[in-house]
mmCIF file of C-alpha atoms and ligand atoms in Angstrom:
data_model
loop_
_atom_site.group_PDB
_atom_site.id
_atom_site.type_symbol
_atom_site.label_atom_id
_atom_site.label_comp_id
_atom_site.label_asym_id
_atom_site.label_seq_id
_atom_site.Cartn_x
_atom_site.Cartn_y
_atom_site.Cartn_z
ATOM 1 C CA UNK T 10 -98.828 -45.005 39.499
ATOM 2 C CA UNK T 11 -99.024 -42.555 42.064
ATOM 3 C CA UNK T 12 -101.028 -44.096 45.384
ATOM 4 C CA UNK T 13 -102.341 -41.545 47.670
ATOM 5 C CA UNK T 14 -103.971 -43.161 51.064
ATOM 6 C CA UNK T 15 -106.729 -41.184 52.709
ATOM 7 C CA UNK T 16 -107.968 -41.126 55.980
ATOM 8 C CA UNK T 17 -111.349 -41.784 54.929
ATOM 9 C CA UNK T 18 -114.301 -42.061 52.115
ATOM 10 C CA UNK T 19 -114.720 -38.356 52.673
ATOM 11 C CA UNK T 20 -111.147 -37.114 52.635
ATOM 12 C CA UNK T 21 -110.579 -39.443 49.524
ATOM 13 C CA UNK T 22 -113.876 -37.613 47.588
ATOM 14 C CA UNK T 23 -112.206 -34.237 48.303
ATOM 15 C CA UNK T 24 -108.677 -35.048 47.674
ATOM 16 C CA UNK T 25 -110.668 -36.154 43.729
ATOM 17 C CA UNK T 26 -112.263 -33.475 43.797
ATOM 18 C CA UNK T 27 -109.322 -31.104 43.643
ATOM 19 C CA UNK T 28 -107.362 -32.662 41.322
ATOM 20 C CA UNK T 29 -110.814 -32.413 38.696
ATOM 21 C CA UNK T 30 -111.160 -28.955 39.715
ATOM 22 C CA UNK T 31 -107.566 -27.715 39.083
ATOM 23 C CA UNK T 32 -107.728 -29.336 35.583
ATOM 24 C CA UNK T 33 -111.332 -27.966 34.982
ATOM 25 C CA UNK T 34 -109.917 -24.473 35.728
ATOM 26 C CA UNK T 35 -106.513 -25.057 33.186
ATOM 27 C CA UNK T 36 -109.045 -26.437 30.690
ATOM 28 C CA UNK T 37 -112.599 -25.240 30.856
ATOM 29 C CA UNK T 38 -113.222 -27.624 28.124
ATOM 30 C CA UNK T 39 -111.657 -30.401 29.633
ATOM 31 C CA UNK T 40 -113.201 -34.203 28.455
ATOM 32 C CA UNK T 41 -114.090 -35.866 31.699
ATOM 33 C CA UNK T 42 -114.430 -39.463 31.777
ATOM 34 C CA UNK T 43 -117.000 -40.283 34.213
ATOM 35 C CA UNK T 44 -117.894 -43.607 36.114
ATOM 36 C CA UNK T 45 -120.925 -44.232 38.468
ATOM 37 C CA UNK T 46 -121.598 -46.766 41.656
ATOM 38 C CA UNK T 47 -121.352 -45.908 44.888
ATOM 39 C CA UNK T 48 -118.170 -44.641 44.670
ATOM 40 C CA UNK T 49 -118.338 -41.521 43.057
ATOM 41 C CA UNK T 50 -120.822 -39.927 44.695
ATOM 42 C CA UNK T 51 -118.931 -37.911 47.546
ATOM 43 C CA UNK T 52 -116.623 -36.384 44.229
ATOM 44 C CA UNK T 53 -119.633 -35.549 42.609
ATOM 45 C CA UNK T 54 -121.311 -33.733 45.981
ATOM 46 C CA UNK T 55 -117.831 -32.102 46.307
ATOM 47 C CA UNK T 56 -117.953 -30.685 43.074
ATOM 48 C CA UNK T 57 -121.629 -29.512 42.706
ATOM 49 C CA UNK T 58 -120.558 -27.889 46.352
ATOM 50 C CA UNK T 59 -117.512 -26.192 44.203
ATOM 51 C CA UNK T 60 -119.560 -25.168 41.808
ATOM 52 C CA UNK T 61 -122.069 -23.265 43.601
ATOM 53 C CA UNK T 62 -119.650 -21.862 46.271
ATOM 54 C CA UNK T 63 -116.605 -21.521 44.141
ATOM 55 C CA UNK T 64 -117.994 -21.220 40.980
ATOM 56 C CA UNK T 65 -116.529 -24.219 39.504
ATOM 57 C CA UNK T 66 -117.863 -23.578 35.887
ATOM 58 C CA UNK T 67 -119.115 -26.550 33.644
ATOM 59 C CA UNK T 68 -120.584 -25.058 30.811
ATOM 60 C CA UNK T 69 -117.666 -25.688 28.427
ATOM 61 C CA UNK T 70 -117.143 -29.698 29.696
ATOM 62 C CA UNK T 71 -117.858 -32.292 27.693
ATOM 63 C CA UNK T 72 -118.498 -35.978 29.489
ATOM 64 C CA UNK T 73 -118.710 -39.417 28.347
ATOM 65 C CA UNK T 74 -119.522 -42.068 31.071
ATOM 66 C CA UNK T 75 -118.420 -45.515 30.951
ATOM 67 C CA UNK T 76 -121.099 -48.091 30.619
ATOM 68 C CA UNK T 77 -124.819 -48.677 31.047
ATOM 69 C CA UNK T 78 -126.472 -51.507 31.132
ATOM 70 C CA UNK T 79 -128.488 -53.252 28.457
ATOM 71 C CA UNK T 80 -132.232 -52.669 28.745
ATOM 72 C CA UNK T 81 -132.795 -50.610 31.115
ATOM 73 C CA UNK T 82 -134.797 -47.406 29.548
ATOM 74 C CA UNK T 83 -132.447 -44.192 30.669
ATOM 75 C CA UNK T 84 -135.782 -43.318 33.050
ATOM 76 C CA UNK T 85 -135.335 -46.241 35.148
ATOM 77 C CA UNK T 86 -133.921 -45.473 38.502
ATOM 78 C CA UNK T 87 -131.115 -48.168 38.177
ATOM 79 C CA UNK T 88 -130.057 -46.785 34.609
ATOM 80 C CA UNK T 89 -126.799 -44.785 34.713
ATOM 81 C CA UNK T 90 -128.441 -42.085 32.520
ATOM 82 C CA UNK T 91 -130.974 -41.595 35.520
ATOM 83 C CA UNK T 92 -127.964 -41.531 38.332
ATOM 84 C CA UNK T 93 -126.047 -39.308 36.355
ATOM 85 C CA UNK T 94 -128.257 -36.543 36.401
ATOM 86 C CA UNK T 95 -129.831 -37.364 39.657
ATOM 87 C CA UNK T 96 -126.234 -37.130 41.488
ATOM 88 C CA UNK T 97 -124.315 -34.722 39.086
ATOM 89 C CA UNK T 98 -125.899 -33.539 36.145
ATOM 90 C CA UNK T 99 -128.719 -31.453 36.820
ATOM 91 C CA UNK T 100 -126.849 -29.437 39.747
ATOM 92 C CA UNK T 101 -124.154 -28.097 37.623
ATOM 93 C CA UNK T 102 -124.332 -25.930 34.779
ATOM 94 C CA UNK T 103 -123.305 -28.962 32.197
ATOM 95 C CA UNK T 104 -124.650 -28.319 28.341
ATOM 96 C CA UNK T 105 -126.930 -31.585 28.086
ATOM 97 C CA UNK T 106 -125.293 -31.265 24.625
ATOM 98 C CA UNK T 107 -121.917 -32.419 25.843
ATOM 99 C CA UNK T 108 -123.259 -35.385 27.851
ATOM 100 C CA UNK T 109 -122.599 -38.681 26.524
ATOM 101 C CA UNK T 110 -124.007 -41.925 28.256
ATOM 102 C CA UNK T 111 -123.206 -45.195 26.436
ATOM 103 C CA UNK T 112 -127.117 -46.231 24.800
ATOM 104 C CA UNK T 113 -128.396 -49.454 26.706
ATOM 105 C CA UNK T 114 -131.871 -49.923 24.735
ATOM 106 C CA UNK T 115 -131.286 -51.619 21.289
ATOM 107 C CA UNK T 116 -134.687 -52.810 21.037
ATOM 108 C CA UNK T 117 -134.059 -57.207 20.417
ATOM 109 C CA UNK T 118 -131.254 -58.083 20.749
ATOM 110 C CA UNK T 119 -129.377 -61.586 19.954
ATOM 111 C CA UNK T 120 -126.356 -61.995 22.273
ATOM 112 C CA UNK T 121 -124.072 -64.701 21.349
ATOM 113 C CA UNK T 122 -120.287 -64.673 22.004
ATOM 114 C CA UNK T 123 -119.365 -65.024 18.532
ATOM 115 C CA UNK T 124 -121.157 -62.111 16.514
ATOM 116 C CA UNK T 125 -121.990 -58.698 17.459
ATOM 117 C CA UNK T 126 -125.304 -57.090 16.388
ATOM 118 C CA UNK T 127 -124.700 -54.939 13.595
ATOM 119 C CA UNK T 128 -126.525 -52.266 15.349
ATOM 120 C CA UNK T 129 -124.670 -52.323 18.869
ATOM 121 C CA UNK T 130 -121.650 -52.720 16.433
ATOM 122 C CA UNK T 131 -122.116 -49.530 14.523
ATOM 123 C CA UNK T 132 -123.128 -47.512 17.831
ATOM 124 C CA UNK T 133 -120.061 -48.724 19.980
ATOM 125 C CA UNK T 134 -118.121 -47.370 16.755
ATOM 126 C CA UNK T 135 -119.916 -44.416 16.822
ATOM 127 C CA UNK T 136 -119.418 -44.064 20.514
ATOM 128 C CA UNK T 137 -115.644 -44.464 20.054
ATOM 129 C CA UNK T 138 -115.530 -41.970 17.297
ATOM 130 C CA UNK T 139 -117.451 -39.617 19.031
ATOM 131 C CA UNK T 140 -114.218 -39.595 22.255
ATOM 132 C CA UNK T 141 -111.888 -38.841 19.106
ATOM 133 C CA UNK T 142 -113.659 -36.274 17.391
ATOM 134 C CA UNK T 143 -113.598 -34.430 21.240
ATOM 135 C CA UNK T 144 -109.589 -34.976 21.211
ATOM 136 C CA UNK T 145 -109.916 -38.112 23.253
ATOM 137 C CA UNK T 146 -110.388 -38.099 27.214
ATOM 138 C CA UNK T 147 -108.083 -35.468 29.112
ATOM 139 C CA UNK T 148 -109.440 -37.143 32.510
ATOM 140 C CA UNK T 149 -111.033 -40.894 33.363
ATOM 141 C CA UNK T 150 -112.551 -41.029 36.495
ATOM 142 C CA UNK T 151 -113.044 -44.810 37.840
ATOM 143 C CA UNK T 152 -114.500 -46.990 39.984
ATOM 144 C CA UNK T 153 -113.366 -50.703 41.125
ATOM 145 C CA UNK T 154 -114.947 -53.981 41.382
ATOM 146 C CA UNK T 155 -114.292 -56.081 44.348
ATOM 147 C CA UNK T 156 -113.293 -58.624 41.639
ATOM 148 C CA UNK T 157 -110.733 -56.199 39.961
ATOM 149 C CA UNK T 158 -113.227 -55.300 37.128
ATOM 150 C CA UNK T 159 -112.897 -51.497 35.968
ATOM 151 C CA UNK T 160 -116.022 -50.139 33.945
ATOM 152 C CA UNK T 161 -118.205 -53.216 33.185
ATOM 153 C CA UNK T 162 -114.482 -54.526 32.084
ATOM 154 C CA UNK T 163 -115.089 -58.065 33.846
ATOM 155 C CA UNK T 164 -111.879 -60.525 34.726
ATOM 156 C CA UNK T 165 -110.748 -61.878 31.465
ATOM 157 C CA UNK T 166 -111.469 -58.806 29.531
ATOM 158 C CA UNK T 167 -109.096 -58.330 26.940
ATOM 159 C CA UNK T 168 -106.859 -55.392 27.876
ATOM 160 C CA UNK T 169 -107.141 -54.263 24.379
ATOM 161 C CA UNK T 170 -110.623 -54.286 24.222
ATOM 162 C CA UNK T 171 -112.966 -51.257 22.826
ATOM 163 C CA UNK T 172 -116.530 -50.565 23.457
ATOM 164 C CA UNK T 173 -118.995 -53.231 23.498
ATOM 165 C CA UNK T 174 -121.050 -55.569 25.400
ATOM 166 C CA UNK T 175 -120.348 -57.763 28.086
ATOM 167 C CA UNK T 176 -121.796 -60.353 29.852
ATOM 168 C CA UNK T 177 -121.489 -59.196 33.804
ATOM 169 C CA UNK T 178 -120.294 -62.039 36.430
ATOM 170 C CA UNK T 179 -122.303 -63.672 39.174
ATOM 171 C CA UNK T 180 -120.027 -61.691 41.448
ATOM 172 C CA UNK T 181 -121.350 -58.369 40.203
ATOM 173 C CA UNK T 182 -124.885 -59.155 39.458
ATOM 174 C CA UNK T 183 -124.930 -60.010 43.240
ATOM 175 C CA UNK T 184 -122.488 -56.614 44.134
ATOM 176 C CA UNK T 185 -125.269 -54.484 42.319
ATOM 177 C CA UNK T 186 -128.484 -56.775 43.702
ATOM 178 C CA UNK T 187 -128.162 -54.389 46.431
ATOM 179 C CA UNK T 188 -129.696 -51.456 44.696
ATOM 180 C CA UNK T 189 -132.551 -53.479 42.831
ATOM 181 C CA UNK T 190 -135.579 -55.350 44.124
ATOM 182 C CA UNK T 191 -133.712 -59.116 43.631
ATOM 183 C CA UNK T 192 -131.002 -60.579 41.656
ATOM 184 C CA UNK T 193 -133.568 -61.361 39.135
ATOM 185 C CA UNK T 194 -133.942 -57.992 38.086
ATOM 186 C CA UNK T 195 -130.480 -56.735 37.749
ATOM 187 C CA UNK T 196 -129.842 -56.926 33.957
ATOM 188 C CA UNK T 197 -127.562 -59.551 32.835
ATOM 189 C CA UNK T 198 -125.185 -57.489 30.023
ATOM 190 C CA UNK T 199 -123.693 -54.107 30.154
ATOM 191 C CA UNK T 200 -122.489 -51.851 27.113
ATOM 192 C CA UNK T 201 -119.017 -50.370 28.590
ATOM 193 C CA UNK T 202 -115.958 -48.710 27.073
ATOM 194 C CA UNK T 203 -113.100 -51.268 26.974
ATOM 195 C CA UNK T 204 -109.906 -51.268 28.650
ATOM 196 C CA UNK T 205 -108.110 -50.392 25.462
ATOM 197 C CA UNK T 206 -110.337 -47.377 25.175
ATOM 198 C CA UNK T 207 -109.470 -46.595 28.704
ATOM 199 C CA UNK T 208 -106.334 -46.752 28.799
ATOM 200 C CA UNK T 209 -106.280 -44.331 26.147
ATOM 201 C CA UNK T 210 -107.414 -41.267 28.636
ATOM 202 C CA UNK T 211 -104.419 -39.085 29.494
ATOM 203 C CA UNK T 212 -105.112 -39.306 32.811
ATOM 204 C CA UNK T 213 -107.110 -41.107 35.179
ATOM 205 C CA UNK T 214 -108.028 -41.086 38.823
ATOM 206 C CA UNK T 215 -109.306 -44.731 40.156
ATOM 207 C CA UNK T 216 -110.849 -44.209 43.737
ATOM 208 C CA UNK T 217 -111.498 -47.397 46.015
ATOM 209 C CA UNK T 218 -112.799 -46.789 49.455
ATOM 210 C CA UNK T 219 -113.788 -49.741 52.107
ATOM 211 C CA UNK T 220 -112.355 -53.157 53.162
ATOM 212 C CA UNK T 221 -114.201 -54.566 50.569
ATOM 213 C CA UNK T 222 -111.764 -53.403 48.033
ATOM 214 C CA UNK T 223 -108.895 -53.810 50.085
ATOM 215 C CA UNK T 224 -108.211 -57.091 47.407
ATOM 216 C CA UNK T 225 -108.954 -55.629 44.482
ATOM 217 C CA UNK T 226 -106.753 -52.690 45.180
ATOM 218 C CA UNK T 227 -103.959 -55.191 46.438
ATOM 219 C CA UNK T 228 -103.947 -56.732 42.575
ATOM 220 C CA UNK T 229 -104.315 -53.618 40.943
ATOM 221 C CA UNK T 230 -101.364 -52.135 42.505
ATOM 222 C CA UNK T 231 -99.313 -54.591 43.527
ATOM 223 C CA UNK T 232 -100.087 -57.575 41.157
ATOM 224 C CA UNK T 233 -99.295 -59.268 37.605
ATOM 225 C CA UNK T 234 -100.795 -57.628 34.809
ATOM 226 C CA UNK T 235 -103.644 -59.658 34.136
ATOM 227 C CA UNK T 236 -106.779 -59.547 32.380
ATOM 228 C CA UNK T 237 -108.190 -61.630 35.770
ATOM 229 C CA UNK T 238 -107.832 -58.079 37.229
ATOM 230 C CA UNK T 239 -108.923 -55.367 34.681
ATOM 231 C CA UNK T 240 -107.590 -52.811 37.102
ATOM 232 C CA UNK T 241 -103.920 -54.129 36.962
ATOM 233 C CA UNK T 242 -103.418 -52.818 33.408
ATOM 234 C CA UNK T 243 -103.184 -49.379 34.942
ATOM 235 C CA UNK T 244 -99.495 -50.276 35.737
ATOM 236 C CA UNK T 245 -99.192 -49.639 32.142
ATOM 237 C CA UNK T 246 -100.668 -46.265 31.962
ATOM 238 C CA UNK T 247 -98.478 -43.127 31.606
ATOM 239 C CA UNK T 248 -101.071 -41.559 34.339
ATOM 240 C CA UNK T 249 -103.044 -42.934 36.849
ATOM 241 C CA UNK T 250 -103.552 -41.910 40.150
ATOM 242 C CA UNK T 251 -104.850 -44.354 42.676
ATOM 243 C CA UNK T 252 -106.703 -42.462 45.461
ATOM 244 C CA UNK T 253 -108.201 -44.972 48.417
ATOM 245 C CA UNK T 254 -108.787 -44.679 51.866
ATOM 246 C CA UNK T 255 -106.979 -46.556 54.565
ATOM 247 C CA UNK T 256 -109.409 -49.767 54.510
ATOM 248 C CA UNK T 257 -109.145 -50.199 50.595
ATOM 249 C CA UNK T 258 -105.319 -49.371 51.290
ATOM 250 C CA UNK T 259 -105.037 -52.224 54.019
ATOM 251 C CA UNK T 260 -103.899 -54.892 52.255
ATOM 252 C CA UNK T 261 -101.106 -52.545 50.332
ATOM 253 C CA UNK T 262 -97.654 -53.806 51.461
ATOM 254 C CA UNK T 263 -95.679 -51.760 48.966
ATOM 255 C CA UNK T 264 -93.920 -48.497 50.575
ATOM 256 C CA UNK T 265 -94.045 -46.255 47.717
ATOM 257 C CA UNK T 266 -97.620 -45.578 48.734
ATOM 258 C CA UNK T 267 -98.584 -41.467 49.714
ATOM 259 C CA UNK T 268 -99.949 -41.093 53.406
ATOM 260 C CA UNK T 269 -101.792 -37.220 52.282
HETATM 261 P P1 PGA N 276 -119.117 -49.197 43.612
HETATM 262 O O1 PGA N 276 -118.849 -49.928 42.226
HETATM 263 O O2 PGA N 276 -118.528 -47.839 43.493
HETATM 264 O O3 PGA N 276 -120.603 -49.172 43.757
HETATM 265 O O4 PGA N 276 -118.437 -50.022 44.663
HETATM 266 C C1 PGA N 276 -117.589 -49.833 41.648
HETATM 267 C C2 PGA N 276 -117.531 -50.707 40.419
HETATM 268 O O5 PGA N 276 -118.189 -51.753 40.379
HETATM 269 O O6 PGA N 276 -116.800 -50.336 39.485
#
């Protein structure tokens, strides 16, 4: 893993932002991974600013996004189809045709931990298939959980594990509480890719930025591989840049870490 510390949440958003430019302009039909949250946001303002100063050029990208969660219509304001094209989509010149958000409306749905519906089934299938038939992701973009998660990849995920639905923790609920009404309305499943089917990106960037983090990162980087932190299989990936500012860095004790 290569661990570049920032100064701060802006300088860490740029520092993203140039590494998905550069292999935008080597492949102008790159696969982008993309992840939403708070996080993202300043690497998504960097690169609409790119793209209408510099003329970053989109039009050949193809995107799939992580997760969604279950139920919420993609015109809700909390749906990640809705903050996708609020915050990214509809400022760059992206075909809508190479968009793909993970579906979160399946109509009824019986959750149980022991059968899937055959319809989420067949659609997470599809979803995979759909990465493959694009040549699989050149470039996964991710956030972190204070509790280690990665996508909606909670702690005891299986690090093998494909698309589907999970149930989110407490912990989250409560992390994401802060952009609904109350608790009671953030939904209680997600639909996300797994870490199996991230780990399968050929690169990926995971940004973490505040002291809030500063554990999280600490087990990712430093920690046993474990599904209790999602994020720690990353040791295991052939590519994966870890790009944080200096409060998610402070708990980092390991020297190998890049000061840029
Ligand atoms: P955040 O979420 O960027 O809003 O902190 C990250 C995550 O939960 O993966």
């Amino acid at each position: 893993m290569l661990v570049i510390v920032k100064e701060d949440y802006d300088a860490m958003s740029k520092e993203a932002a140039k590494i998905v430019a550069d292999r935008i302009r080597r492949k102008p039909n790159l696969v982008l991974g993309l992840a939403t949250g708070s996080t993202p946001l300043g690497l998504y303002k960097e690169l609409i600013r790119m793209h209408k100063e510099e003329g970053l050029d989109f039009s050949k990208v193809v995107t799939f996004n992580l997760d969604e969660y279950i139920g919420l219509p993609p015109t809700h304001d909390q749906s990640y189809h809705y903050f996708m094209w609020e915050n990214f989509f509809k400022h760059i010149n992206i075909n809508p045709a190479n968009v793909h958000i993970p579906q979160g409306m399946f109509g009824d749905l019986k959750i149980s931990p022991y059968e899937t519906d055959p319809k989420v089934e067949a659609y997470c299938q599809w979803y995979e298939e759909q990465i493959k038939k694009f040549g699989g992701i050149d470039l996964q973009i991710l956030g972190i959980g204070a509790n280690g998660h990665i996508a909606f990849n909670e702690p005891g995920s299986s690090l093998g594990s494909r698309t589907r639905i999970k149930t989110l923790t407490e912990k989250t609920r409560q992390d994401n509480s802060r952009f609904f009404k109350s608790i009671d309305e953030v939904p209680k499943y997600a639909i996300t890719m797994g870490i199996g089917t991230i780990m399968e990106a050929k690169e990926v960037i995971l940004l973490a930025s505040g002291e809030n983090k500063a554990d999280a990162v600490k087990a990712a980087v430093e920690g046993p591989i474990t599904a209790m932190c999602p994020a720690s299989m990353l040791q295991m990936h052939r590519k994966a840049i870890i790009i944080v500012d200096k409060k998610a860095a402070s708990k980092l004790s390991a020297e190998f870490v890049y000061y840029g």
